[in-house]
Amino acid sequence: MKMPFLQICSVSVLRRSLAVLLLGLLFVLSGCFARYMGSADCTTSLEEILSRVDMKPVFQGMAADLCGEPCNPTGNPNVTACPSPTFLVTDFVDIHSLQPKKHGIVMGELMRSSLNRTCRAKIVQAEFSESFTLSDKGLVAMSRDPKRVRHPEYPYSEYIVGTFSYSGNKLFLFARKVDVATGRVTKMASREITAGCGGLFNAVSVE
């Protein structure tokens, strides 16, 4: 039995409409996928990351990495309490310019607050440029004799040196614990914060 001409035309038009609709949907989805995968449209300013991401947990996690295990984790009253450590903490400096700028100053304050809260440490503010330098590979080194770097009021203290690097939509944070007596880095903590399209942010540890 032959189908009427109008019915055949209706089926053909419906198929074409569905095909056009599917193609349009695929185009939209592919565009969204490309944006979320980090195209140029995903570039985010450092100001936006710092204003939209809750940075306190990030720095508290870094502080916990630097503090290590507590000396009396069980709270046993028979265990002599450990003396509070003293940290000389620098502002975070841009790994490229070695300048803290306003962002590094904010990061330094967050780091000091987190170390005080998490490690129960005594905090002394220090200047990065007075005692440290960076190699072209981003390695922190003392710029003078460790014996001369020691703070007279805190002879057994340790430095916490912070650096950051920002590019496109990624912010890298690095904090190093430096033994004042030897100039060696004894511990390191790092985080990577990635800004995705649509206001999505992800903070992870960097191995």
CSV table of C-alpha atoms in Angstrom, one decimal:
chain,number,residue,atom,x,y,z
A,1,MET,CA,0.0,0.0,0.0
A,2,LYS,CA,1.4,3.4,-1.0
A,3,MET,CA,1.7,6.2,1.6
A,4,PRO,CA,0.0,9.5,0.7
A,5,PHE,CA,2.4,12.1,-0.7
A,6,LEU,CA,1.7,14.6,2.2
A,7,GLN,CA,2.4,11.9,4.8
A,8,ILE,CA,5.8,11.1,3.1
A,9,CYS,CA,6.7,14.8,3.1
A,10,SER,CA,5.8,15.2,6.8
A,11,VAL,CA,8.0,12.3,7.8
A,12,SER,CA,10.9,13.7,5.7
A,13,VAL,CA,10.5,17.1,7.2
A,14,LEU,CA,10.4,15.7,10.7
A,15,ARG,CA,13.6,13.7,10.1
A,16,ARG,CA,15.4,16.8,8.8
A,17,SER,CA,14.2,18.8,11.8
A,18,LEU,CA,15.5,16.2,14.2
A,19,ALA,CA,18.8,16.1,12.4
A,20,VAL,CA,19.2,19.8,12.6
A,21,LEU,CA,18.2,19.8,16.3
A,22,LEU,CA,20.8,17.1,17.1
A,23,LEU,CA,23.5,18.9,15.2
A,24,GLY,CA,22.8,22.1,17.1
A,25,LEU,CA,22.8,20.3,20.4
A,26,LEU,CA,26.1,18.6,19.6
A,27,PHE,CA,27.6,22.0,18.7
A,28,VAL,CA,26.5,23.6,21.9
A,29,LEU,CA,27.8,20.6,24.0
A,30,SER,CA,31.1,20.6,22.2
A,31,GLY,CA,31.5,24.3,22.9
A,32,CYS,CA,30.8,23.8,26.6
A,33,PHE,CA,33.2,20.9,26.7
A,34,ALA,CA,36.0,22.9,25.1
A,35,ARG,CA,35.5,25.8,27.6
A,36,TYR,CA,35.6,23.5,30.6
A,37,MET,CA,38.7,21.8,29.2
A,38,GLY,CA,40.7,25.0,29.6
A,39,SER,CA,40.4,27.0,26.4
A,40,ALA,CA,41.6,30.6,26.2
A,41,ASP,CA,38.1,31.8,27.4
A,42,CYS,CA,38.9,30.2,30.8
A,43,THR,CA,41.7,32.5,31.7
A,44,THR,CA,41.1,33.9,35.2
A,45,SER,CA,42.8,36.8,37.0
A,46,LEU,CA,44.7,36.1,40.2
A,47,GLU,CA,42.5,38.6,42.0
A,48,GLU,CA,39.4,36.6,41.0
A,49,ILE,CA,40.9,33.4,42.4
A,50,LEU,CA,41.9,35.0,45.7
A,51,SER,CA,38.5,36.6,46.0
A,52,ARG,CA,36.3,33.6,45.1
A,53,VAL,CA,38.3,30.8,46.7
A,54,ASP,CA,38.2,30.2,50.5
A,55,MET,CA,42.0,30.3,51.0
A,56,LYS,CA,41.9,29.6,54.7
A,57,PRO,CA,41.6,25.8,54.4
A,58,VAL,CA,44.3,25.8,51.7
A,59,PHE,CA,46.8,27.5,54.0
A,60,GLN,CA,45.7,25.5,57.1
A,61,GLY,CA,46.4,22.3,55.1
A,62,MET,CA,49.9,23.6,54.2
A,63,ALA,CA,50.5,24.6,57.8
A,64,ALA,CA,49.6,21.0,58.9
A,65,ASP,CA,52.1,19.6,56.3
A,66,LEU,CA,54.8,21.8,57.7
A,67,CYS,CA,54.1,21.2,61.4
A,68,GLY,CA,54.3,17.5,61.2
A,69,GLU,CA,53.1,15.2,64.0
A,70,PRO,CA,52.2,16.7,67.3
A,71,CYS,CA,54.6,15.7,70.2
A,72,ASN,CA,51.7,14.6,72.4
A,73,PRO,CA,48.9,13.5,70.0
A,74,THR,CA,47.0,11.5,72.7
A,75,GLY,CA,46.8,14.4,75.2
A,76,ASN,CA,48.3,12.3,77.9
A,77,PRO,CA,48.9,14.6,80.9
A,78,ASN,CA,52.0,12.5,81.9
A,79,VAL,CA,53.8,13.5,78.7
A,80,THR,CA,55.7,16.7,79.0
A,81,ALA,CA,54.3,19.3,76.7
A,82,CYS,CA,56.6,20.3,73.8
A,83,PRO,CA,57.8,23.9,73.7
A,84,SER,CA,56.0,26.0,71.1
A,85,PRO,CA,58.1,26.3,67.9
A,86,THR,CA,59.1,29.7,66.7
A,87,PHE,CA,58.7,30.4,62.9
A,88,LEU,CA,60.1,33.4,61.1
A,89,VAL,CA,57.6,33.6,58.2
A,90,THR,CA,58.1,35.6,55.1
A,91,ASP,CA,55.5,37.1,52.8
A,92,PHE,CA,54.9,35.0,49.7
A,93,VAL,CA,57.0,36.3,46.8
A,94,ASP,CA,56.3,35.9,43.1
A,95,ILE,CA,58.6,33.1,41.9
A,96,HIS,CA,59.4,35.2,38.8
A,97,SER,CA,59.9,38.7,40.2
A,98,LEU,CA,60.8,37.9,43.8
A,99,GLN,CA,58.4,40.6,44.9
A,100,PRO,CA,55.4,39.9,47.3
A,101,LYS,CA,53.1,42.6,45.9
A,102,LYS,CA,49.7,42.9,47.5
A,103,HIS,CA,48.8,39.2,46.8
A,104,GLY,CA,51.9,37.9,48.5
A,105,ILE,CA,51.3,40.0,51.5
A,106,VAL,CA,47.8,38.6,51.9
A,107,MET,CA,49.2,35.0,51.4
A,108,GLY,CA,51.9,35.7,54.0
A,109,GLU,CA,49.3,36.8,56.6
A,110,LEU,CA,47.2,33.7,55.9
A,111,MET,CA,50.2,31.5,56.3
A,112,ARG,CA,51.2,33.1,59.6
A,113,SER,CA,47.7,32.9,61.0
A,114,SER,CA,47.4,29.2,59.9
A,115,LEU,CA,50.8,28.3,61.4
A,116,ASN,CA,49.8,30.0,64.7
A,117,ARG,CA,46.5,28.2,64.8
A,118,THR,CA,47.5,24.8,63.5
A,119,CYS,CA,51.0,24.5,64.9
A,120,ARG,CA,50.5,26.7,68.0
A,121,ALA,CA,53.7,28.3,66.9
A,122,LYS,CA,55.2,31.7,67.8
A,123,ILE,CA,55.3,33.8,64.7
A,124,VAL,CA,57.8,36.4,63.7
A,125,GLN,CA,57.5,38.3,60.4
A,126,ALA,CA,60.6,38.2,58.2
A,127,GLU,CA,61.7,39.7,54.9
A,128,PHE,CA,62.4,37.2,52.1
A,129,SER,CA,65.0,39.5,50.4
A,130,GLU,CA,67.1,39.9,53.6
A,131,SER,CA,68.1,36.3,53.8
A,132,PHE,CA,67.0,34.3,50.7
A,133,THR,CA,67.2,34.1,47.0
A,134,LEU,CA,65.8,31.9,44.3
A,135,SER,CA,67.7,30.0,41.6
A,136,ASP,CA,66.5,30.0,38.0
A,137,LYS,CA,64.8,26.7,38.7
A,138,GLY,CA,62.8,28.1,41.6
A,139,LEU,CA,64.9,26.6,44.4
A,140,VAL,CA,65.2,28.6,47.6
A,141,ALA,CA,68.7,29.1,49.0
A,142,MET,CA,70.1,31.3,51.8
A,143,SER,CA,71.8,34.4,50.4
A,144,ARG,CA,74.3,34.6,53.2
A,145,ASP,CA,75.9,32.5,56.0
A,146,PRO,CA,73.1,30.7,58.0
A,147,LYS,CA,74.9,31.8,61.2
A,148,ARG,CA,74.4,35.4,60.3
A,149,VAL,CA,70.7,34.8,59.4
A,150,ARG,CA,69.8,33.6,62.9
A,151,HIS,CA,67.6,36.0,64.8
A,152,PRO,CA,69.3,36.9,68.1
A,153,GLU,CA,66.0,36.7,70.0
A,154,TYR,CA,65.1,33.3,68.5
A,155,PRO,CA,68.3,31.3,68.1
A,156,TYR,CA,66.5,28.0,67.5
A,157,SER,CA,63.9,29.2,65.2
A,158,GLU,CA,63.0,28.0,61.7
A,159,TYR,CA,62.1,30.0,58.6
A,160,ILE,CA,58.9,29.4,56.6
A,161,VAL,CA,59.5,30.7,53.1
A,162,GLY,CA,56.6,31.1,50.8
A,163,THR,CA,56.5,31.5,47.0
A,164,PHE,CA,53.8,31.5,44.4
A,165,SER,CA,53.4,31.3,40.6
A,166,TYR,CA,50.4,32.2,38.6
A,167,SER,CA,49.7,31.6,34.9
A,168,GLY,CA,46.4,31.7,33.0
A,169,ASN,CA,44.1,29.8,35.3
A,170,LYS,CA,46.5,28.0,37.7
A,171,LEU,CA,47.9,29.3,41.0
A,172,PHE,CA,50.8,27.3,42.5
A,173,LEU,CA,51.7,27.9,46.2
A,174,PHE,CA,54.9,26.6,47.8
A,175,ALA,CA,56.0,26.9,51.4
A,176,ARG,CA,59.4,25.6,52.7
A,177,LYS,CA,60.6,25.1,56.2
A,178,VAL,CA,64.3,26.0,56.4
A,179,ASP,CA,66.6,25.1,59.3
A,180,VAL,CA,68.3,28.3,60.3
A,181,ALA,CA,71.4,26.5,61.6
A,182,THR,CA,72.1,24.7,58.4
A,183,GLY,CA,70.1,26.5,55.7
A,184,ARG,CA,68.6,23.2,54.6
A,185,VAL,CA,64.9,22.8,53.6
A,186,THR,CA,63.5,20.3,56.0
A,187,LYS,CA,59.9,20.2,54.9
A,188,MET,CA,57.8,21.5,52.0
A,189,ALA,CA,54.1,22.0,51.3
A,190,SER,CA,52.5,22.9,48.0
A,191,ARG,CA,49.1,23.4,46.5
A,192,GLU,CA,47.7,23.9,43.0
A,193,ILE,CA,44.5,25.9,42.5
A,194,THR,CA,42.9,25.6,39.1
A,195,ALA,CA,40.1,27.8,38.0
A,196,GLY,CA,37.7,26.2,35.5
A,197,CYS,CA,35.0,27.9,33.3
A,198,GLY,CA,31.7,28.5,35.0
A,199,GLY,CA,33.3,29.5,38.3
A,200,LEU,CA,34.6,26.1,39.3
A,201,PHE,CA,37.7,26.0,41.4
A,202,ASN,CA,39.8,23.0,42.5
A,203,ALA,CA,42.6,23.0,45.1
A,204,VAL,CA,44.9,19.9,45.3
A,205,SER,CA,48.3,19.0,46.7
A,206,VAL,CA,51.3,19.1,44.4
A,207,GLU,CA,53.6,16.1,44.7
